[in-house]
Tab-separated table of C-alpha atoms and ligand atoms in Angstrom:
chain	number	residue	atom	x	y	z
A	1	MET	CA	199.487	49.436	35.786
A	2	LYS	CA	202.360	48.439	34.257
A	3	LYS	CA	202.082	45.059	35.689
A	4	LEU	CA	198.352	44.003	33.557
A	5	LEU	CA	200.356	45.735	30.627
A	6	ALA	CA	203.363	43.618	30.125
A	7	LEU	CA	200.412	40.574	30.631
A	8	SER	CA	198.804	41.873	27.864
A	9	LEU	CA	201.380	42.672	25.629
A	10	ALA	CA	202.614	39.150	26.693
A	11	LEU	CA	198.504	37.589	25.007
A	12	VAL	CA	198.987	39.315	22.616
A	13	LEU	CA	202.324	37.860	21.546
A	14	CYS	CA	200.381	34.662	22.328
A	15	LEU	CA	197.999	34.958	20.264
A	16	ALA	CA	200.075	36.102	17.260
A	17	VAL	CA	202.370	32.866	17.714
A	18	PHE	CA	198.981	30.466	17.586
A	19	ALA	CA	197.757	32.562	14.994
A	20	GLY	CA	201.187	31.486	12.752
A	21	CYS	CA	201.123	28.424	13.684
A	22	GLY	CA	197.750	27.699	12.665
A	23	ALA	CA	198.481	29.011	8.714
A	24	LYS	CA	201.303	26.840	9.161
A	25	ASP	CA	199.383	23.848	9.499
A	26	ASP	CA	197.235	24.908	6.963
A	27	ASN	CA	196.612	21.572	5.196
A	28	THR	CA	195.452	22.921	2.173
A	29	LEU	CA	197.231	23.183	-1.363
A	30	THR	CA	196.496	24.998	-3.909
A	31	MET	CA	197.097	25.197	-7.156
A	32	ALA	CA	196.792	28.427	-10.033
A	33	THR	CA	195.175	28.499	-12.701
A	34	ASN	CA	194.189	30.074	-15.929
A	35	ALA	CA	190.441	29.059	-16.954
A	36	GLU	CA	190.438	28.880	-20.383
A	37	PHE	CA	192.310	27.168	-21.908
A	38	PRO	CA	189.310	24.420	-22.756
A	39	PRO	CA	190.528	20.943	-22.427
A	40	TYR	CA	192.210	20.904	-19.735
A	41	GLU	CA	191.355	23.742	-17.678
A	42	PHE	CA	187.595	25.735	-18.144
A	43	MET	CA	184.427	26.515	-16.529
A	44	GLU	CA	181.938	24.587	-15.969
A	45	ASP	CA	178.636	25.679	-13.771
A	46	GLY	CA	181.567	27.727	-12.415
A	47	LYS	CA	183.240	25.697	-12.102
A	48	ILE	CA	187.145	25.342	-12.747
A	49	VAL	CA	187.361	21.763	-14.336
A	50	GLY	CA	188.736	20.140	-17.394
A	51	ILE	CA	191.725	17.640	-17.348
A	52	ASP	CA	194.859	19.917	-14.684
A	53	ALA	CA	192.358	19.926	-12.563
A	54	GLU	CA	191.447	16.477	-11.885
A	55	ILE	CA	195.169	15.924	-11.417
A	56	ALA	CA	195.509	18.407	-9.026
A	57	GLN	CA	192.336	16.101	-7.248
A	58	ALA	CA	194.511	13.671	-7.242
A	59	ILE	CA	197.768	14.714	-6.445
A	60	ALA	CA	195.884	16.818	-3.259
A	61	ASP	CA	194.536	13.801	-2.143
A	62	LYS	CA	197.202	11.785	-2.614
A	63	LEU	CA	199.285	13.851	-0.600
A	64	GLY	CA	196.806	14.519	2.411
A	65	LYS	CA	195.257	17.960	1.333
A	66	GLU	CA	192.436	19.937	0.788
A	67	LEU	CA	193.082	21.136	-2.984
A	68	VAL	CA	191.715	24.594	-3.634
A	69	ILE	CA	192.227	25.921	-6.971
A	70	GLU	CA	192.978	29.988	-7.789
A	71	ASN	CA	191.503	31.463	-11.796
A	72	VAL	CA	194.023	33.465	-12.300
A	73	ASP	CA	195.494	35.101	-16.301
A	74	PHE	CA	197.863	33.388	-18.220
A	75	ASP	CA	200.997	36.047	-17.483
A	76	SER	CA	199.882	35.598	-13.025
A	77	LEU	CA	200.898	32.035	-12.983
A	78	ILE	CA	204.244	32.212	-12.570
A	79	PRO	CA	204.816	35.494	-10.902
A	80	GLY	CA	202.481	34.163	-8.234
A	81	VAL	CA	203.239	31.039	-7.490
A	82	GLN	CA	207.429	32.121	-7.180
A	83	THR	CA	205.919	34.561	-4.036
A	84	ASN	CA	204.291	31.585	-2.408
A	85	LYS	CA	200.917	33.232	-2.790
A	86	TYR	CA	200.365	29.556	-4.715
A	87	ASP	CA	202.394	25.840	-4.072
A	88	PHE	CA	202.177	25.102	-7.322
A	89	VAL	CA	201.092	25.979	-11.131
A	90	MET	CA	199.017	23.398	-13.743
A	91	ALA	CA	197.854	24.903	-17.069
A	92	GLY	CA	198.681	23.765	-20.315
A	93	MET	CA	201.669	25.245	-19.180
A	94	THR	CA	204.411	24.579	-21.564
A	95	VAL	CA	208.134	23.957	-19.530
A	96	THR	CA	211.152	25.984	-21.317
A	97	ASP	CA	214.303	26.813	-20.983
A	98	GLU	CA	213.041	30.568	-19.492
A	99	ARG	CA	210.618	29.538	-17.431
A	100	LYS	CA	212.734	27.243	-15.847
A	101	GLU	CA	215.166	30.256	-14.702
A	102	GLN	CA	211.944	30.838	-12.482
A	103	VAL	CA	210.426	27.808	-11.167
A	104	ASP	CA	211.562	24.214	-10.711
A	105	PHE	CA	208.614	22.166	-12.589
A	106	THR	CA	207.402	18.240	-12.137
A	107	GLN	CA	207.926	15.055	-15.002
A	108	THR	CA	205.245	15.403	-17.970
A	109	TYR	CA	202.146	14.634	-17.960
A	110	ALA	CA	201.275	16.226	-21.333
A	111	THR	CA	202.148	16.235	-24.554
A	112	GLY	CA	200.987	20.188	-26.548
A	113	VAL	CA	201.121	21.105	-29.683
A	114	GLN	CA	200.790	25.279	-31.041
A	115	VAL	CA	199.177	24.604	-34.034
A	116	ILE	CA	197.602	27.842	-36.432
A	117	ILE	CA	194.045	28.511	-36.993
A	118	VAL	CA	193.049	30.444	-39.691
A	119	LYS	CA	189.731	31.079	-41.616
A	120	GLU	CA	188.411	29.187	-44.506
A	121	GLY	CA	189.592	29.941	-47.476
A	122	SER	CA	192.834	32.290	-46.163
A	123	ALA	CA	196.140	32.464	-48.006
A	124	ILE	CA	197.860	31.267	-45.125
A	125	THR	CA	197.564	26.863	-45.796
A	126	SER	CA	201.202	26.348	-44.184
A	127	ALA	CA	203.529	27.228	-40.924
A	128	ASP	CA	206.255	28.244	-44.228
A	129	ASP	CA	203.559	30.367	-45.144
A	130	LEU	CA	204.114	33.229	-41.711
A	131	PHE	CA	208.424	32.510	-41.669
A	132	ALA	CA	208.671	33.163	-46.407
A	133	ASP	CA	210.819	35.759	-47.340
A	134	GLY	CA	207.769	39.014	-47.389
A	135	ALA	CA	205.427	38.190	-44.500
A	136	ASN	CA	203.490	40.409	-42.718
A	137	ASN	CA	200.614	38.657	-40.988
A	138	LYS	CA	198.670	39.710	-38.291
A	139	ILE	CA	198.903	36.527	-35.332
A	140	GLY	CA	196.499	36.499	-32.919
A	141	VAL	CA	198.226	34.302	-30.240
A	142	GLN	CA	197.084	34.521	-25.737
A	143	LEU	CA	199.656	36.812	-24.040
A	144	ALA	CA	202.647	34.699	-22.154
A	145	THR	CA	202.067	31.271	-23.892
A	146	THR	CA	204.697	29.948	-25.707
A	147	GLY	CA	202.409	31.025	-29.396
A	148	ASP	CA	203.314	34.159	-27.815
A	149	LEU	CA	206.666	34.003	-27.872
A	150	TYR	CA	207.337	31.589	-30.204
A	151	CYS	CA	205.623	34.340	-32.615
A	152	THR	CA	206.945	37.135	-31.844
A	153	TRP	CA	210.792	35.846	-31.777
A	154	ASP	CA	210.187	33.951	-34.768
A	155	ILE	CA	207.819	35.878	-36.432
A	156	GLU	CA	207.464	39.979	-35.329
A	157	ASP	CA	211.061	40.247	-34.520
A	158	GLU	CA	212.236	39.032	-38.081
A	159	GLY	CA	210.375	41.989	-39.732
A	160	LEU	CA	207.412	38.657	-40.827
A	161	GLY	CA	204.602	40.300	-39.215
A	162	THR	CA	203.028	41.516	-36.252
A	163	VAL	CA	201.149	39.941	-32.978
A	164	GLU	CA	198.393	40.437	-31.043
A	165	ARG	CA	198.139	39.920	-27.525
A	166	TYR	CA	194.980	38.669	-25.366
A	167	ASN	CA	193.551	37.663	-22.415
A	168	LYS	CA	191.924	34.920	-23.468
A	169	GLY	CA	193.240	32.187	-26.842
A	170	ALA	CA	188.591	32.555	-26.989
A	171	ASP	CA	189.434	36.882	-27.471
A	172	ALA	CA	192.508	35.365	-30.240
A	173	VAL	CA	189.494	33.480	-31.832
A	174	MET	CA	186.884	35.973	-32.013
A	175	ALA	CA	189.624	38.527	-33.440
A	176	LEU	CA	189.888	36.541	-36.446
A	177	ASN	CA	187.042	35.748	-37.094
A	178	SER	CA	186.033	39.255	-36.755
A	179	GLY	CA	189.472	39.861	-39.623
A	180	LYS	CA	191.479	41.673	-36.885
A	181	VAL	CA	193.865	39.305	-36.763
A	182	ASP	CA	194.669	36.905	-40.091
A	183	CYS	CA	195.423	33.946	-37.765
A	184	VAL	CA	195.553	32.003	-34.240
A	185	VAL	CA	198.846	30.465	-33.314
A	186	ILE	CA	197.261	28.511	-30.153
A	187	ASP	CA	198.451	24.551	-28.653
A	188	ASN	CA	196.343	22.271	-29.952
A	189	GLU	CA	192.979	21.334	-27.833
A	190	PRO	CA	191.960	24.665	-27.145
A	191	ALA	CA	191.790	24.858	-31.294
A	192	LYS	CA	189.866	21.721	-31.239
A	193	VAL	CA	187.408	23.536	-29.063
A	194	PHE	CA	187.520	26.607	-30.988
A	195	VAL	CA	187.189	26.451	-34.004
A	196	GLN	CA	184.020	23.214	-33.246
A	197	ASN	CA	182.438	26.602	-31.864
A	198	ASN	CA	183.431	28.469	-34.964
A	199	PRO	CA	181.787	27.458	-37.878
A	200	GLY	CA	183.908	28.976	-41.027
A	201	LEU	CA	187.540	28.348	-38.893
A	202	LYS	CA	190.087	25.637	-39.610
A	203	ILE	CA	193.251	23.703	-38.048
A	204	LEU	CA	196.133	24.257	-40.679
A	205	ASP	CA	197.460	20.604	-41.039
A	206	THR	CA	201.575	21.395	-39.863
A	207	GLU	CA	202.291	21.358	-37.090
A	208	TYR	CA	204.420	24.496	-35.404
A	209	ILE	CA	205.753	23.620	-32.634
A	210	THR	CA	205.174	20.385	-29.670
A	211	GLU	CA	206.309	20.888	-25.823
A	212	ASP	CA	205.791	18.825	-23.236
A	213	TYR	CA	203.385	20.075	-20.496
A	214	ALA	CA	204.596	20.370	-16.933
A	215	ALA	CA	202.786	21.485	-12.887
A	216	ALA	CA	205.056	24.485	-11.592
A	217	VAL	CA	206.241	25.277	-8.165
A	218	SER	CA	208.413	27.670	-6.570
A	219	LYS	CA	212.166	27.191	-6.556
A	220	ASP	CA	212.190	28.622	-2.759
A	221	SER	CA	209.710	24.237	-2.334
A	222	PRO	CA	212.199	21.450	-3.052
A	223	GLU	CA	210.173	20.019	-0.613
A	224	LEU	CA	206.772	20.349	-2.353
A	225	LEU	CA	208.535	19.579	-5.864
A	226	ALA	CA	209.086	16.608	-5.041
A	227	ASP	CA	206.346	15.284	-2.599
A	228	ILE	CA	204.269	17.079	-6.314
A	229	ASP	CA	206.850	15.169	-8.764
A	230	LYS	CA	206.220	11.514	-6.652
A	231	ALA	CA	202.388	12.020	-6.692
A	232	LEU	CA	202.290	12.541	-10.542
A	233	GLY	CA	204.547	9.722	-11.229
A	234	GLU	CA	202.544	7.328	-9.458
A	235	LEU	CA	198.992	8.766	-11.307
A	236	ILE	CA	201.173	8.706	-14.636
A	237	ALA	CA	201.831	4.456	-13.486
A	238	ASP	CA	199.195	4.054	-12.698
A	239	GLY	CA	196.984	4.634	-15.269
A	240	THR	CA	195.429	7.588	-13.080
A	241	VAL	CA	196.179	9.713	-15.609
A	242	LYS	CA	195.318	8.718	-19.362
A	243	ASN	CA	192.016	8.082	-17.725
A	244	ILE	CA	191.352	11.810	-17.252
A	245	ILE	CA	193.513	12.859	-20.315
A	246	GLU	CA	191.090	10.430	-21.878
A	247	LYS	CA	188.122	11.431	-21.008
A	248	TYR	CA	188.155	15.224	-21.720
A	249	ILE	CA	190.359	14.083	-24.814
A	250	PRO	CA	189.105	11.432	-26.184
A	251	ALA	CA	191.128	8.865	-28.918
A	252	GLU	CA	190.119	9.677	-32.102
B	301	LIG	N1	201.166	25.838	-23.588
B	301	LIG	C1	200.853	27.448	-23.836
B	301	LIG	C2	201.984	27.764	-22.179
B	301	LIG	O1	202.347	27.558	-22.062
B	301	LIG	C3	200.055	27.673	-23.548
B	301	LIG	C4	199.518	27.574	-21.580
B	301	LIG	C5	197.839	27.712	-21.345
B	301	LIG	O2	197.152	29.216	-22.523
B	301	LIG	N2	197.342	28.248	-20.571
B	301	LIG	O3	202.875	29.210	-22.718
């Protein structure tokens, strides 16, 4: 009886070890994003598509891995990669000093600009109006994005207005449409898409700040970072990244 027990215990142990091996041999590469950021990532016919989705696919192809894309809230991306829930993030994510303390970034593959969307005829006519003495505007942003961070520091903390945070950029734009906020600060490419879909809105000519986008990897995975960075570097060098970007953002 005891022998039998020992034998079955050993069997269970073996199985557990095998299961563990299975996980280790897993050939998937999981990229996390927030598919609310056209044209970098958005839903089309129930699928996540866009610049980041295509670059991530090209990276996975180079590494001989099967790409899996997870769609999560923007503020869950960094915690998810820190806890190794996802292998990497591609989400039009700006490289900032604060984020560099939480995750490692690859080289940058695109540039973004924080712009200001207003209603036609708005009293806000330039970025300076937001920082002027006595200013008191309600600014719509997407939660935890650089637009949120900068407006919190430059405007809310300075007593020049309040920041309204939305889970999706599109929701911030809806709030602008219905007069709940006076402007929206968001990255230029999604801004163009949102303005196109909402007559009566426009993007101000003055820009708030220019930023670099990169992929983010856990600080615990220097080898994965090196692999992804090398693949990305090759895709930039051979023009693949440029072609993907131009497919979604035709030159003006
Ligand atoms: N570039 C901005 C940031 O990194 C916004 C990105 C996004 O909304 N997907 O915070």
